[in-house]
């Protein structure tokens, strides 16, 4: 294979039918793979009449033309579906080894449809596909399942759900290689609704380059830049993603106690620096990754992977907890149960506020590190208060008459940035197609880290253009599919040359940015077709109306309206946030227009 | 006295995470820091100017948005210095 394997695997769990057919190469050129191809296929397969947990929803697992090529971080893959948490289009992507191995098994994409009658697993061995009984692993945790199915990095790779997915928690993740996660938006619940427990892959094919000299040159040049960048050669390897926790706290943008404050007095105790000094065992890398941001940590009770920045925040500052060992152990459990740590922590923090307001009868309070582990377990198994938290903060808060206390947008819990201290980040969260998400184009770079240069985090004018370009760029990276940390050392022109070396197609950076804009607008059309409107491009009332009470961001709220107006104009959408026909024609999406 | 907070691997050079340093401007404080910690000085200054890869904040605000290194510092102020970092 040179870039694409050229094949789609299509499995119907209701009938047991297994098909494979050629990948439409024109579609592949327009959408690349991963998130882009997933969105395009989902447009055709899942319409507004489909309930997310019904057999008619699909799971589309997609690699990209770069996956498995050996280019730096070319290990990633994505899943696309209709989210049971938000109702929007959803894609989530993950690293590790599974994506690479699936490509080696000979496919670009796997579509899973229908619903099996009983617990089921799929095995793909060198292109041969079988659907098998999974009674022996149903009910097992992620780690148990991964071990029982013979996980061996580089040879045999397991993707599975844990108890959370089996119990249809709307914040359930799909896990791969034990500890990597397709986390946000509840894809684990969709997999559980199909009675699909696991997919195991082995393969021998190789993603080789058509132009081997260009491939070797780009491999060398990219490696050189990654080594030269202090971000990818020092900060991330040394401190992991948690390197930024102290700076986000310092500027007064670390959401604390369900976004009631924006600085956490215990930040140092859950920081990257503290983790490195006290619980870090070693760093680890995904396949073909020279950056190695993964943390292997050890507490007095357990050892495991993580926690990442978002997890440290979600089960730390968001819950008023500064006990890094308790957070790490809860993080290991989230992995084993198959849960999205951001939604878990944010929902627990929301429950804590409800409890402190006297709305819920529970001992759960801000700072109760001793209850964290058991609370996570109760979410996975839908026990006691965990049953109410299992479907995310919005549904829980709504039940108690206070949906405004869910710190979410489009019902997806916001990640670890208080947008009152980062106005562009607020626009990003409000307009993200899968709900509040920092991975759709993190404004952390320009607003906080001076990457590529510092802009005023409190300013609103001009943010629309930067957010839009970041969103388009993130869509490119998610469609290739590579790790966004590579993008900190090399730009889109490098990715274009990677593609050219693999496929022979003379991609340039502009081609890729067109792909990104196309994918972003297609996702927008999908959500419009689902009934979302500009009213959904918003943030919780706390961020819009309650000024930060102290710290460097004191007095600020998110001034969303003017940014949103500018954003629609920049994107060439009308005042209601609907893409103009001319923009859709420009992006070759005009044939979909009549259906939106 | 103003406090200088150090983050990331800057702590290794200074062998501490916090230093009390007197000074009426950010520049004076950095000069004082250099005197106290020559090893750190080699990292934070390049040719007498602030290393362009570093971020300096005064009470949580980037000094570029105040008056740069000439920003006035008072006794209760906190200056934070970050090396190049990424994550999120």
PDB file of C-alpha atoms in Angstrom, chain A residues 230-231 234-236 238-241 243-244 246-247 250-251 268 273 309-310 417 438 444 448-451 454-458 485 488 552, chain B residues 5-13 17-18 52-55 57-62 64-65 78-88:
ATOM      1  CA  UNK A 230      12.312  22.741  22.958  1.00  0.00           C
ATOM      2  CA  UNK A 231       8.636  21.827  23.110  1.00  0.00           C
ATOM      3  CA  UNK A 234      12.335  18.937  26.318  1.00  0.00           C
ATOM      4  CA  UNK A 235       9.010  20.129  27.725  1.00  0.00           C
ATOM      5  CA  UNK A 236       6.795  17.270  26.628  1.00  0.00           C
ATOM      6  CA  UNK A 238      10.211  15.806  30.645  1.00  0.00           C
ATOM      7  CA  UNK A 239       6.854  16.839  32.071  1.00  0.00           C
ATOM      8  CA  UNK A 240       4.230  15.349  29.777  1.00  0.00           C
ATOM      9  CA  UNK A 241       1.066  17.236  28.939  1.00  0.00           C
ATOM     10  CA  UNK A 243       3.718  20.850  31.785  1.00  0.00           C
ATOM     11  CA  UNK A 244       1.104  23.557  31.254  1.00  0.00           C
ATOM     12  CA  UNK A 246       1.113  25.769  36.433  1.00  0.00           C
ATOM     13  CA  UNK A 247       1.058  28.386  33.674  1.00  0.00           C
ATOM     14  CA  UNK A 250      -0.737  31.377  37.006  1.00  0.00           C
ATOM     15  CA  UNK A 251      -2.754  33.394  34.503  1.00  0.00           C
ATOM     16  CA  UNK A 268       1.514  23.031  42.535  1.00  0.00           C
ATOM     17  CA  UNK A 273       6.713  19.420  38.006  1.00  0.00           C
ATOM     18  CA  UNK A 309      -3.057  17.460  32.123  1.00  0.00           C
ATOM     19  CA  UNK A 310      -6.785  17.210  31.502  1.00  0.00           C
ATOM     20  CA  UNK A 417      -9.397  26.165  30.587  1.00  0.00           C
ATOM     21  CA  UNK A 438      -9.737  22.108  23.212  1.00  0.00           C
ATOM     22  CA  UNK A 444      -3.563  27.806  24.484  1.00  0.00           C
ATOM     23  CA  UNK A 448      -0.933  31.732  26.695  1.00  0.00           C
ATOM     24  CA  UNK A 449       2.253  30.091  25.412  1.00  0.00           C
ATOM     25  CA  UNK A 450       3.243  32.637  22.752  1.00  0.00           C
ATOM     26  CA  UNK A 451       3.044  29.936  20.075  1.00  0.00           C
ATOM     27  CA  UNK A 454       1.597  36.076  22.034  1.00  0.00           C
ATOM     28  CA  UNK A 455      -1.815  37.635  21.552  1.00  0.00           C
ATOM     29  CA  UNK A 456      -3.894  39.343  24.211  1.00  0.00           C
ATOM     30  CA  UNK A 457      -5.938  36.661  25.907  1.00  0.00           C
ATOM     31  CA  UNK A 458      -8.505  39.194  27.053  1.00  0.00           C
ATOM     32  CA  UNK A 485       2.302  17.556  19.100  1.00  0.00           C
ATOM     33  CA  UNK A 488       4.378  21.982  17.258  1.00  0.00           C
ATOM     34  CA  UNK A 552      -5.384  37.740  37.207  1.00  0.00           C
TER      35      UNK A 552
ATOM     36  CA  UNK B   5       8.422  31.797  40.826  1.00  0.00           C
ATOM     37  CA  UNK B   6      10.248  29.366  38.561  1.00  0.00           C
ATOM     38  CA  UNK B   7       8.652  26.605  36.530  1.00  0.00           C
ATOM     39  CA  UNK B   8       9.630  23.623  34.454  1.00  0.00           C
ATOM     40  CA  UNK B   9      13.307  22.840  34.222  1.00  0.00           C
ATOM     41  CA  UNK B  10      14.249  26.362  35.363  1.00  0.00           C
ATOM     42  CA  UNK B  11      13.864  24.975  38.888  1.00  0.00           C
ATOM     43  CA  UNK B  12      16.770  22.633  38.251  1.00  0.00           C
ATOM     44  CA  UNK B  13      19.091  25.528  37.416  1.00  0.00           C
ATOM     45  CA  UNK B  17      10.981  26.904  42.819  1.00  0.00           C
ATOM     46  CA  UNK B  18      10.763  30.341  44.489  1.00  0.00           C
ATOM     47  CA  UNK B  52      13.164  35.107  23.726  1.00  0.00           C
ATOM     48  CA  UNK B  53      11.976  31.561  24.411  1.00  0.00           C
ATOM     49  CA  UNK B  54      10.990  32.389  27.973  1.00  0.00           C
ATOM     50  CA  UNK B  55       7.720  33.816  29.220  1.00  0.00           C
ATOM     51  CA  UNK B  57       4.531  37.210  33.867  1.00  0.00           C
ATOM     52  CA  UNK B  58       3.839  39.857  36.459  1.00  0.00           C
ATOM     53  CA  UNK B  59       0.938  38.863  38.694  1.00  0.00           C
ATOM     54  CA  UNK B  60      -0.322  36.512  36.009  1.00  0.00           C
ATOM     55  CA  UNK B  61      -0.118  38.954  33.112  1.00  0.00           C
ATOM     56  CA  UNK B  62       2.516  38.681  30.411  1.00  0.00           C
ATOM     57  CA  UNK B  64       4.544  42.305  27.053  1.00  0.00           C
ATOM     58  CA  UNK B  65       1.058  43.519  27.833  1.00  0.00           C
ATOM     59  CA  UNK B  78       4.844  37.875  41.944  1.00  0.00           C
ATOM     60  CA  UNK B  79       6.945  37.340  38.853  1.00  0.00           C
ATOM     61  CA  UNK B  80       6.659  33.982  37.125  1.00  0.00           C
ATOM     62  CA  UNK B  81       9.190  32.715  34.580  1.00  0.00           C
ATOM     63  CA  UNK B  82       8.321  29.810  32.299  1.00  0.00           C
ATOM     64  CA  UNK B  83      10.592  27.956  29.881  1.00  0.00           C
ATOM     65  CA  UNK B  84       9.157  26.860  26.518  1.00  0.00           C
ATOM     66  CA  UNK B  85       6.335  24.503  27.369  1.00  0.00           C
ATOM     67  CA  UNK B  86       3.585  22.701  25.582  1.00  0.00           C
ATOM     68  CA  UNK B  87       0.878  20.280  26.531  1.00  0.00           C
ATOM     69  CA  UNK B  88      -2.770  20.674  27.185  1.00  0.00           C
TER      70      UNK B  88
END
